[in-house]
mmCIF file of C-alpha atoms in Angstrom:
data_model
loop_
_atom_site.group_PDB
_atom_site.id
_atom_site.type_symbol
_atom_site.label_atom_id
_atom_site.label_comp_id
_atom_site.label_asym_id
_atom_site.label_seq_id
_atom_site.Cartn_x
_atom_site.Cartn_y
_atom_site.Cartn_z
ATOM 1 C CA MET P 1 -164.080 -9.327 155.395
ATOM 2 C CA GLY P 2 -161.010 -7.544 154.132
ATOM 3 C CA ALA P 3 -162.312 -6.990 150.706
ATOM 4 C CA ALA P 4 -165.788 -5.769 151.658
ATOM 5 C CA ALA P 5 -164.210 -2.801 153.898
ATOM 6 C CA PRO P 6 -162.472 -1.365 150.780
ATOM 7 C CA SER P 7 -165.600 -1.729 148.658
ATOM 8 C CA LEU P 8 -167.772 0.031 151.242
ATOM 9 C CA ASP P 9 -165.088 2.733 151.593
ATOM 10 C CA LEU P 10 -165.234 3.147 147.656
ATOM 11 C CA GLU P 11 -169.070 3.202 147.736
ATOM 12 C CA LYS P 12 -168.932 6.083 150.388
ATOM 13 C CA ALA P 13 -166.495 8.018 148.365
ATOM 14 C CA LEU P 14 -168.647 7.574 145.240
ATOM 15 C CA LEU P 15 -171.621 8.597 147.047
ATOM 16 C CA ALA P 16 -169.638 11.722 148.326
ATOM 17 C CA CYS P 17 -168.485 12.503 144.740
ATOM 18 C CA ALA P 18 -172.242 12.868 143.816
ATOM 19 C CA ARG P 19 -172.842 15.372 146.386
ATOM 20 C CA GLY P 20 -169.805 17.363 145.283
ATOM 21 C CA GLU P 21 -167.032 16.617 147.681
ATOM 22 C CA LYS P 22 -163.908 16.778 145.717
ATOM 23 C CA GLU P 23 -161.871 15.093 148.112
ATOM 24 C CA ALA P 24 -163.846 11.949 147.676
ATOM 25 C CA LEU P 25 -162.726 11.805 143.877
ATOM 26 C CA ASN P 26 -159.060 12.112 145.464
ATOM 27 C CA ARG P 27 -159.813 9.143 147.497
ATOM 28 C CA ILE P 28 -161.095 7.086 144.633
ATOM 29 C CA TYR P 29 -158.073 8.131 142.564
ATOM 30 C CA THR P 30 -155.687 7.033 145.129
ATOM 31 C CA SER P 31 -157.477 3.799 145.555
ATOM 32 C CA GLU P 32 -157.941 2.779 141.855
ATOM 33 C CA ALA P 33 -155.960 4.716 139.368
ATOM 34 C CA ALA P 34 -153.183 2.385 139.021
ATOM 35 C CA ARG P 35 -155.347 -0.549 138.598
ATOM 36 C CA MET P 36 -157.519 1.265 136.156
ATOM 37 C CA LEU P 37 -154.489 2.232 134.071
ATOM 38 C CA GLY P 38 -153.629 -1.587 134.169
ATOM 39 C CA VAL P 39 -157.115 -2.379 132.914
ATOM 40 C CA ALA P 40 -156.983 0.597 130.276
ATOM 41 C CA ARG P 41 -153.658 -0.820 128.960
ATOM 42 C CA ARG P 42 -155.245 -4.028 128.327
ATOM 43 C CA PHE P 43 -157.503 -2.519 125.893
ATOM 44 C CA LEU P 44 -155.560 0.045 124.259
ATOM 45 C CA PRO P 45 -151.720 -0.546 122.795
ATOM 46 C CA ARG P 46 -150.591 2.844 123.554
ATOM 47 C CA ALA P 47 -149.659 3.863 126.975
ATOM 48 C CA GLU P 48 -150.666 7.877 126.371
ATOM 49 C CA ILE P 49 -154.077 6.830 124.995
ATOM 50 C CA ALA P 50 -154.573 4.561 128.144
ATOM 51 C CA GLU P 51 -153.576 7.264 130.292
ATOM 52 C CA GLU P 52 -156.023 9.722 128.463
ATOM 53 C CA VAL P 53 -158.855 7.222 129.086
ATOM 54 C CA VAL P 54 -158.300 6.649 132.713
ATOM 55 C CA HIS P 55 -157.977 10.568 132.996
ATOM 56 C CA ASP P 56 -161.364 11.076 130.908
ATOM 57 C CA ALA P 57 -162.916 7.969 132.996
ATOM 58 C CA PHE P 58 -162.174 10.002 136.176
ATOM 59 C CA VAL P 59 -163.939 13.126 134.739
ATOM 60 C CA ARG P 60 -166.879 10.881 134.013
ATOM 61 C CA ILE P 61 -167.268 9.510 137.341
ATOM 62 C CA TRP P 62 -167.059 12.731 138.731
ATOM 63 C CA GLN P 63 -169.698 14.000 136.340
ATOM 64 C CA LYS P 64 -171.982 11.014 136.693
ATOM 65 C CA ALA P 65 -171.666 9.931 140.290
ATOM 66 C CA ARG P 66 -175.254 10.602 140.807
ATOM 67 C CA ASP P 67 -176.106 7.886 138.346
ATOM 68 C CA PHE P 68 -174.392 5.353 140.916
ATOM 69 C CA ASP P 69 -176.966 3.200 142.706
ATOM 70 C CA PRO P 70 -175.765 0.752 145.470
ATOM 71 C CA ALA P 71 -178.788 -0.988 144.908
ATOM 72 C CA ARG P 72 -177.781 -2.234 141.531
ATOM 73 C CA GLY P 73 -174.146 -3.214 141.982
ATOM 74 C CA SER P 74 -170.950 -2.293 143.861
ATOM 75 C CA ALA P 75 -168.910 0.947 143.411
ATOM 76 C CA ARG P 76 -166.034 -0.750 142.104
ATOM 77 C CA THR P 77 -168.048 -2.368 139.307
ATOM 78 C CA TRP P 78 -169.660 0.907 138.412
ATOM 79 C CA ILE P 79 -166.325 2.643 138.269
ATOM 80 C CA TYR P 80 -164.674 -0.138 136.052
ATOM 81 C CA THR P 81 -167.670 -0.068 133.976
ATOM 82 C CA VAL P 82 -167.261 3.850 133.196
ATOM 83 C CA LEU P 83 -163.562 2.820 132.496
ATOM 84 C CA ARG P 84 -164.463 -0.344 130.191
ATOM 85 C CA ASN P 85 -166.993 1.679 128.215
ATOM 86 C CA HIS P 86 -164.785 4.724 127.670
ATOM 87 C CA ALA P 87 -161.879 2.380 126.733
ATOM 88 C CA LEU P 88 -164.099 0.441 124.407
ATOM 89 C CA ASN P 89 -165.523 3.609 122.691
ATOM 90 C CA THR P 90 -161.919 5.165 122.221
ATOM 91 C CA LEU P 91 -160.817 1.893 120.682
ATOM 92 C CA ARG P 92 -163.466 1.741 118.341
ATOM 93 C CA ASN P 93 -163.002 5.379 117.143
ATOM 94 C CA GLU P 94 -159.179 5.048 116.905
ATOM 95 C CA ARG P 95 -159.885 2.321 114.453
ATOM 96 C CA ARG P 96 -162.515 3.882 112.605
ATOM 97 C CA VAL P 97 -161.201 7.241 112.199
ATOM 98 C CA ASP P 98 -157.718 7.141 110.332
ATOM 99 C CA PRO P 99 -156.977 10.438 108.381
ATOM 100 C CA THR P 100 -153.640 9.360 107.612
ATOM 101 C CA GLU P 101 -154.505 7.521 104.903
ATOM 102 C CA ASP P 102 -153.490 10.393 102.640
ATOM 103 C CA PHE P 103 -150.285 11.034 104.317
ATOM 104 C CA GLU P 104 -147.788 8.834 102.395
ATOM 105 C CA ALA P 105 -147.533 11.717 100.080
ATOM 106 C CA PHE P 106 -145.710 13.836 102.747
ATOM 107 C CA GLY P 107 -142.126 12.183 101.940
ATOM 108 C CA PHE P 108 -140.373 14.304 104.693
ATOM 109 C CA VAL P 109 -136.897 15.432 104.079
ATOM 110 C CA SER P 110 -136.264 16.354 107.690
ATOM 111 C CA GLU P 111 -137.873 16.593 111.239
ATOM 112 C CA GLU P 112 -137.259 20.433 110.872
ATOM 113 C CA GLU P 113 -139.515 20.792 107.982
ATOM 114 C CA GLY P 114 -142.582 22.540 109.131
ATOM 115 C CA PRO P 115 -146.388 21.873 108.924
ATOM 116 C CA GLU P 116 -146.893 24.126 105.859
ATOM 117 C CA ALA P 117 -144.439 22.111 103.701
ATOM 118 C CA ALA P 118 -145.967 19.009 104.681
ATOM 119 C CA VAL P 119 -149.452 20.123 103.604
ATOM 120 C CA MET P 120 -148.076 21.518 100.538
ATOM 121 C CA ARG P 121 -146.601 18.039 99.411
ATOM 122 C CA LEU P 122 -150.297 16.837 99.337
ATOM 123 C CA SER P 123 -151.518 17.004 95.643
ATOM 124 C CA GLU P 124 -153.940 19.926 94.931
ATOM 125 C CA ALA P 125 -156.814 17.477 94.440
ATOM 126 C CA SER P 126 -156.378 15.764 97.460
ATOM 127 C CA ARG P 127 -159.343 15.632 100.009
ATOM 128 C CA LEU P 128 -157.128 15.579 102.953
ATOM 129 C CA ARG P 129 -155.310 18.699 101.707
ATOM 130 C CA ARG P 130 -158.583 20.493 101.269
ATOM 131 C CA CYS P 131 -159.950 19.230 104.607
ATOM 132 C CA LEU P 132 -156.774 20.257 106.390
ATOM 133 C CA GLY P 133 -157.187 23.752 104.580
ATOM 134 C CA GLY P 134 -160.573 24.171 106.299
ATOM 135 C CA LEU P 135 -159.086 23.993 109.882
ATOM 136 C CA GLU P 136 -157.579 26.997 111.603
ATOM 137 C CA PRO P 137 -154.167 27.235 110.692
ATOM 138 C CA MET P 138 -152.685 26.739 114.403
ATOM 139 C CA ARG P 139 -154.913 23.317 114.464
ATOM 140 C CA ARG P 140 -154.204 22.360 111.153
ATOM 141 C CA ASP P 141 -150.258 22.618 112.251
ATOM 142 C CA VAL P 142 -151.219 20.727 115.442
ATOM 143 C CA ILE P 143 -152.784 17.801 113.612
ATOM 144 C CA VAL P 144 -149.995 17.436 111.057
ATOM 145 C CA LEU P 145 -147.188 17.694 113.510
ATOM 146 C CA ALA P 146 -148.977 15.028 115.623
ATOM 147 C CA TYR P 147 -149.345 12.540 112.767
ATOM 148 C CA THR P 148 -146.261 13.341 110.459
ATOM 149 C CA GLN P 149 -143.661 13.771 113.829
ATOM 150 C CA GLY P 150 -145.429 11.591 116.176
ATOM 151 C CA LEU P 151 -145.553 14.464 118.890
ATOM 152 C CA THR P 152 -147.635 13.623 121.912
ATOM 153 C CA HIS P 153 -150.370 16.006 123.276
ATOM 154 C CA GLY P 154 -147.931 17.175 126.035
ATOM 155 C CA GLU P 155 -145.254 17.754 123.467
ATOM 156 C CA LEU P 156 -147.599 19.720 121.170
ATOM 157 C CA ALA P 157 -148.917 21.792 124.213
ATOM 158 C CA GLY P 158 -145.534 22.872 125.242
ATOM 159 C CA ARG P 159 -144.730 23.728 121.500
ATOM 160 C CA PHE P 160 -147.830 25.867 121.065
ATOM 161 C CA GLY P 161 -147.785 27.327 124.613
ATOM 162 C CA VAL P 162 -151.126 26.034 125.583
ATOM 163 C CA PRO P 163 -152.285 23.952 128.492
ATOM 164 C CA LEU P 164 -152.737 20.086 127.883
ATOM 165 C CA GLY P 165 -156.329 20.125 128.179
ATOM 166 C CA THR P 166 -156.677 22.879 125.592
ATOM 167 C CA MET P 167 -154.515 20.760 123.274
ATOM 168 C CA LYS P 168 -156.303 17.434 123.797
ATOM 169 C CA SER P 169 -159.596 19.415 122.913
ATOM 170 C CA TRP P 170 -157.990 21.092 119.695
ATOM 171 C CA ILE P 171 -156.820 17.764 118.435
ATOM 172 C CA ARG P 172 -160.271 15.963 119.476
ATOM 173 C CA ARG P 173 -162.202 18.648 117.501
ATOM 174 C CA SER P 174 -160.017 18.971 114.672
ATOM 175 C CA LEU P 175 -159.992 15.244 113.932
ATOM 176 C CA THR P 176 -163.795 15.231 114.238
ATOM 177 C CA ALA P 177 -163.706 18.163 111.584
ATOM 178 C CA LEU P 178 -161.670 16.219 109.481
ATOM 179 C CA LYS P 179 -163.550 13.065 109.708
ATOM 180 C CA ASP P 180 -166.780 14.938 108.949
ATOM 181 C CA CYS P 181 -165.071 16.676 106.069
ATOM 182 C CA MET P 182 -163.721 13.432 104.547
ATOM 183 C CA SER P 183 -166.973 11.065 104.792
#
């Protein structure tokens, strides 16, 4: 009976989320976040991406809590399905979109070399150079620094003085724009 009580509590919390009770999401987070991170790490090799997937899963749980139907399954199953689906989509997208194919031409001299110099190292006819040129300068710099110096979302947010969520959005939109341009 010990396992049924936490599941029932999770169901109540999820139904409370559907009613817009923010504290309910906090209860779900407290109960499940560590386990969810472990599950995400099984799908995704990089810890920072697994952490982002868990964060995004909680956003989706909050937004889609109204879709949960206790008659169709347990709250825990629903929550982990949201996580699993998002992790698989992320994994698929990571494999499909690799705008680094054209980055071998960078040949950095030092880490202090800026993104402008890195872009200039690409040949004039390079599709990647043309597509990078179509991005706003600051967003282009973010992408180049992320891929050439391996800066994390947090490091980039600090360097550019913007919130972490804003940086994640910039990167996501910029990579989508590059993908569209290069396809």
